[in-house]
Short mmCIF file of C-alpha atoms and ligand atoms in Angstrom, two decimals:
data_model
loop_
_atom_site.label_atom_id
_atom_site.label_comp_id
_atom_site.label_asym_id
_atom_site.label_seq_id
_atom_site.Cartn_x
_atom_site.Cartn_y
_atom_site.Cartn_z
CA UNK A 1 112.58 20.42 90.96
CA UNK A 2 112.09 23.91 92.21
CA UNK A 3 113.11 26.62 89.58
CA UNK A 4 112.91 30.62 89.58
CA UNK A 5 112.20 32.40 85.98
CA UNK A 6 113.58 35.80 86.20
CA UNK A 7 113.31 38.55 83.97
CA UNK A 8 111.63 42.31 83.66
CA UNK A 9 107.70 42.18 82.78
CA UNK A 10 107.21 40.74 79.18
CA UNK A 11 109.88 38.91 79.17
CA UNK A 12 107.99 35.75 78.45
CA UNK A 13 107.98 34.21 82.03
CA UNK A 14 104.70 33.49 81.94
CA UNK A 15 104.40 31.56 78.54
CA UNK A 16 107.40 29.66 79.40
CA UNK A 17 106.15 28.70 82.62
CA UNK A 18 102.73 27.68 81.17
CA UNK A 19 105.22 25.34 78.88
CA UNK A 20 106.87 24.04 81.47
CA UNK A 21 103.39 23.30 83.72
CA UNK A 22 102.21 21.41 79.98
CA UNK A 23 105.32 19.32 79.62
CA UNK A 24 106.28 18.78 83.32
CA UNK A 25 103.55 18.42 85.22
CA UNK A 26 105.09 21.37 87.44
CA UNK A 27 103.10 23.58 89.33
CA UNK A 28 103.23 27.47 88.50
CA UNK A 29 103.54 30.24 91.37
CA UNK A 30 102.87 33.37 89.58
CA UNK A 31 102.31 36.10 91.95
CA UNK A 32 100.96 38.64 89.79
CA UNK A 33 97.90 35.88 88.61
CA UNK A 34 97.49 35.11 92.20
CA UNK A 35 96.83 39.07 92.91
CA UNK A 36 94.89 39.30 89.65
CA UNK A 37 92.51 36.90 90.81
CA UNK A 38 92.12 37.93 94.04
CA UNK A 39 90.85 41.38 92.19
CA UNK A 40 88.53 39.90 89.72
CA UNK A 41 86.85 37.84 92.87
CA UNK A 42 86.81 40.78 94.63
CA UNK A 43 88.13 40.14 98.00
CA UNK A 44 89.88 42.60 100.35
CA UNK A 45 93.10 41.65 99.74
CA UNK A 46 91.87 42.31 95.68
CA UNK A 47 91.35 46.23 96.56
CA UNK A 48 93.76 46.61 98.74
CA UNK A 49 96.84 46.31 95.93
CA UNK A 50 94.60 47.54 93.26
CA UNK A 51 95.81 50.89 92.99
CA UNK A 52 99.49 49.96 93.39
CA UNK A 53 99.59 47.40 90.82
CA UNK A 54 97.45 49.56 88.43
CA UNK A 55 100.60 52.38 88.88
CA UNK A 56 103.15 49.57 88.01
CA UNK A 57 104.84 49.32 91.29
CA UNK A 58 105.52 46.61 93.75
CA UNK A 59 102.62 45.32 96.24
CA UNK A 60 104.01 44.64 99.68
CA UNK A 61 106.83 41.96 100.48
CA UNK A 62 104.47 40.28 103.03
CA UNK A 63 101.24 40.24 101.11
CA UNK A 64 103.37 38.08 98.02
CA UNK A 65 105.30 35.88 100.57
CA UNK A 66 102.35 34.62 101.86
CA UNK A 67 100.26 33.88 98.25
CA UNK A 68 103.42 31.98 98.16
CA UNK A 69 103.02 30.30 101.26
CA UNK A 70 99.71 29.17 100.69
CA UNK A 71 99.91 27.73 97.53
CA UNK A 72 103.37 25.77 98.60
CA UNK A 73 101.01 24.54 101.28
CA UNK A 74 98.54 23.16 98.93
CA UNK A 75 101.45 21.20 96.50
CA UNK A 76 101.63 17.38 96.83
CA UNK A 77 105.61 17.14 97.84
CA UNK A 78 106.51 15.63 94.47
CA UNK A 79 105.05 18.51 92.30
CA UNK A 80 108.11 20.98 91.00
CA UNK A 81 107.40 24.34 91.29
CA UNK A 82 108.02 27.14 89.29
CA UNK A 83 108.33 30.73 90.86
CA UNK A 84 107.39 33.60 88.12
CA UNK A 85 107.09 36.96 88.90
CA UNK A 86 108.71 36.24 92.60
CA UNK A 87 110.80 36.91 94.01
CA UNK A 88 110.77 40.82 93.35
CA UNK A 89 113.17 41.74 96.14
CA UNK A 90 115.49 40.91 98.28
CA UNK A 91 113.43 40.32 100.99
CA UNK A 92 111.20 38.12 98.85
CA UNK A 93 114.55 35.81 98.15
CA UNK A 94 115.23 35.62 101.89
CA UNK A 95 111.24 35.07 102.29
CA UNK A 96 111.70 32.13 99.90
CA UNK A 97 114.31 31.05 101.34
CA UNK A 98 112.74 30.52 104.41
CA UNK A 99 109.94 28.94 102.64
CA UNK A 100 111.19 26.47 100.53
CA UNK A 101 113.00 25.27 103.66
CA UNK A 102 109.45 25.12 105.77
CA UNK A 103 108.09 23.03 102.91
CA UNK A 104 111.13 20.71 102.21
CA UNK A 105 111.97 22.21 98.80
CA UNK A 106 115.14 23.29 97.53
CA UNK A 107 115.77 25.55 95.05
CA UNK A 108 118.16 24.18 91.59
CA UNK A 109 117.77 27.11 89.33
CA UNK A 110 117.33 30.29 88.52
CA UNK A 111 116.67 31.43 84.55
CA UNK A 112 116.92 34.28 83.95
CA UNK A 113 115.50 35.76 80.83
CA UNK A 114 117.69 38.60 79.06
CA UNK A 115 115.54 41.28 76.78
CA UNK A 116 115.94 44.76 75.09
CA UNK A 117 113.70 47.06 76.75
CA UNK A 118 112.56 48.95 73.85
CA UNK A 119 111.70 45.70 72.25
CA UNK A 120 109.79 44.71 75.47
CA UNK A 121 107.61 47.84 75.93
CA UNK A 122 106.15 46.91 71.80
CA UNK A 123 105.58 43.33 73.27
CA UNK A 124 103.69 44.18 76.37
CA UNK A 125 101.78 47.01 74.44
CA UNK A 126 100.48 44.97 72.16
CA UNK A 127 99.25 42.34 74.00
CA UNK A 128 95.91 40.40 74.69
CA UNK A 129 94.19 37.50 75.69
CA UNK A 130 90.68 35.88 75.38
CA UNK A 131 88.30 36.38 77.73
CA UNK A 132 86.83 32.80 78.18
CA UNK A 133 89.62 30.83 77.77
CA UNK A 134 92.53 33.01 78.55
CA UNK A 135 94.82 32.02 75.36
CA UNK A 136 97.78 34.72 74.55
CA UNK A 137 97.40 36.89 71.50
CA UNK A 138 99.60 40.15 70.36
CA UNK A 139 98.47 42.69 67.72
CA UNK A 140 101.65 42.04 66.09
CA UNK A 141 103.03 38.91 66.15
CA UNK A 142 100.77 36.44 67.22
CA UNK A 143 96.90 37.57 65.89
CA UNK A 144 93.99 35.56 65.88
CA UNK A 145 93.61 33.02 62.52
CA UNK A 146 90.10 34.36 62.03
CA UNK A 147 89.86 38.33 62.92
CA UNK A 148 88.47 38.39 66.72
CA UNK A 149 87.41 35.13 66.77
CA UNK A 150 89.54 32.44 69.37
CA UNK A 151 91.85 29.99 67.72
CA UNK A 152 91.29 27.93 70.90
CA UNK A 153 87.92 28.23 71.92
CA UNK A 154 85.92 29.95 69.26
CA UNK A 155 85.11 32.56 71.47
CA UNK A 156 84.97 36.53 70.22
CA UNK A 157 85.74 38.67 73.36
CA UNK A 158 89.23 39.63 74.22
CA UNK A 159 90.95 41.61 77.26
CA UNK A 160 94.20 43.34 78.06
CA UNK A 161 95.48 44.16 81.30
CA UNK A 162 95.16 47.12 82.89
CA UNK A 163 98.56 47.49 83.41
CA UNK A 164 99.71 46.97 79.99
CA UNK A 165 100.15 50.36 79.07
CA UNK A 166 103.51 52.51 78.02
CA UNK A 167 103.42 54.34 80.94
CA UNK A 168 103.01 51.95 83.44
CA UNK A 169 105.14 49.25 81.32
CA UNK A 170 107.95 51.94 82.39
CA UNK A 171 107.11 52.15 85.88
CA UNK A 172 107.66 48.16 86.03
CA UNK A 173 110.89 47.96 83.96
CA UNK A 174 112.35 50.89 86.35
CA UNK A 175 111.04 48.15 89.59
CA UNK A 176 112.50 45.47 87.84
CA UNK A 177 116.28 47.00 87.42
CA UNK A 178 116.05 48.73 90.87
CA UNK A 179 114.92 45.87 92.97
CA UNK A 180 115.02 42.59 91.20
CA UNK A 181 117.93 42.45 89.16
CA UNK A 182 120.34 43.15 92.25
CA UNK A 183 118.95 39.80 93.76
CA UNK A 184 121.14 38.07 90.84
CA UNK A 185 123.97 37.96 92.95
CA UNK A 186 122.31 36.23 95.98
CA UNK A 187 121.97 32.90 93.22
CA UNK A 188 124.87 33.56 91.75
CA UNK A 189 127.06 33.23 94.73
CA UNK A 190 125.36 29.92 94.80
CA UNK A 191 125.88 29.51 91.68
CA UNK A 192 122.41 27.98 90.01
CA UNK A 193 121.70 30.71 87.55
CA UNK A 194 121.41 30.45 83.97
CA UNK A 195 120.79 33.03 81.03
CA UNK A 196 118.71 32.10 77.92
CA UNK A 197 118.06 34.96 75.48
CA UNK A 198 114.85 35.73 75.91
CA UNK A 199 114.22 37.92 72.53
CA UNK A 200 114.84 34.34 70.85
CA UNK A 201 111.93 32.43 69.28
CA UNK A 202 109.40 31.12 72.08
CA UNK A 203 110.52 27.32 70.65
CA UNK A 204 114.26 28.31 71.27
CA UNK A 205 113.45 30.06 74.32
CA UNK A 206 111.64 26.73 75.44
CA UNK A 207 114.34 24.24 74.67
CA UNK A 208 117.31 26.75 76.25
CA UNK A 209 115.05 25.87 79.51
CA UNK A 210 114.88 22.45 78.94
CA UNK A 211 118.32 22.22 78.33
CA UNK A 212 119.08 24.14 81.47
CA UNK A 213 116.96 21.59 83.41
CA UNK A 214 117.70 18.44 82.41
CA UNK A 215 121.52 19.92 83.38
CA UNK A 216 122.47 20.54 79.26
CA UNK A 217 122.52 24.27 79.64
P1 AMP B 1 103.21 40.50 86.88
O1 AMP B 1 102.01 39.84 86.30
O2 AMP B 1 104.18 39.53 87.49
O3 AMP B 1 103.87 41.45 85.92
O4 AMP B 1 102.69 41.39 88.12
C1 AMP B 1 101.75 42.43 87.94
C2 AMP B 1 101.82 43.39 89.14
O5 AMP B 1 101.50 42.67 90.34
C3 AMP B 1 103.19 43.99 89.39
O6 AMP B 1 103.43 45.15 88.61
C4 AMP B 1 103.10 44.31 90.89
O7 AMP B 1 102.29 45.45 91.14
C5 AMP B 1 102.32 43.10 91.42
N1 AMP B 1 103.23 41.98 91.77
C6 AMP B 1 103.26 40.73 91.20
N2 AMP B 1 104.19 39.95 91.78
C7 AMP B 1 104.78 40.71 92.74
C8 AMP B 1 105.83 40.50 93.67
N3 AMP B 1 106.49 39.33 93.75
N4 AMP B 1 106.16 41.52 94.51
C9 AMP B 1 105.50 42.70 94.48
N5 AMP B 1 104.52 42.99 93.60
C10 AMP B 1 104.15 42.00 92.74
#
């Protein structure tokens, strides 16, 4: 099973994916932790989108298609996959196209997630995430049990993203409805896209997607 989450930044992608990769076994192709690590490890590819993702825009098609590439590469053939935070454009949906066909995969559906934006910009705001063990936190709705102290690991240092900020939140949302929502039509021409309401408990959120997959939705 191959499966596209779509939806602007903070839209919970990246939880529900983690849910999926828990429950599923399935692999998850997030773009923007493949460019995040290439920056925290320093490499050249690491500085070369530093300053555009930092400003909230898009990094090059090419320079995503082939993260994608590589880690497609690297899946054993019966490992679903789980595209989040790609495609961006619609040359990344052609680029995956093209892809999934190289590596024998076909694509069954794309969820998209559907949020208020004003809603979204509080989420993204307030959230971070521990430093050792990378577990999700929000100032708001999800805080620690024990002030900064990890209800996973125990550990007391925390992080936020760079680009988690109002201003560059904005800058994303405006990317999102410019370039990524008019890919839409491409799936649903082909008619594998689903909505869930994405500003609906993470539990509901989770079993709208399982629905959806196992062909309930
Ligand atoms: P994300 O974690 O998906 O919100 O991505 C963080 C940032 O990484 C984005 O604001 C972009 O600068 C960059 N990025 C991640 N995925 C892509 C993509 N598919 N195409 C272009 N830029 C991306």
């Amino acid at each position: 099973m191959n499966i596209i989450l779509l939806g602007p930044p903070g839209a919970g992608k990246g939880t529900q994916a983690e849910r999926l990769v828990a429950g599923r076994g399935m692999v998850q192709l997030s773009t923007g932790d493949m460019l995040r690590a290439a920056r925290k490890a320093d490499t050249p590819l690491g500085h070369q989108v530093a300053a555009v993702m930092d400003s909230g825009a898009l990094v090059s098609d090419e320079i995503v298609s082939a993260l994608i590439d590589d880690k497609l590469g690297s899946m054993g053939d019966e490992q679903g996959a789980i595209f989040d935070g790609y495609p961006r454009t619609a040359a990344q949906a052609e680029s995956l196209d093209e892809l999934l066909a190289a590596h024998g995969r076909e694509l069954q559906h794309v969820i998209e997630l559907q949020v208020d934006e004003d809603a979204l910009v509080e989420r993204i705001t307030g959230r971070f995430s521990c430093a050792s063990c990378g577990a999700n936190y929000h100032d708001k709705f999800k805080q620690p049990k024990q002030a900064d102290t990890c209800d996973v690991c125990g550990n007391h240092e925390f992080k936020r993203r760079p680009d988690d900020n109002e201003a560059t939140v904005r800058t994303r949302m405006e990317e999102y409805r410019a370039k990524t929502a008019p890919i839409l039509p491409i799936y649903e021409a082909r008619g594998i896209v689903s909505r869930v309401d994405g500003m609906a408990d993470m539990d509901e959120v989770t079993a709208a997607i399982e629905a959806i997959l196992a062909g309930k939705g």
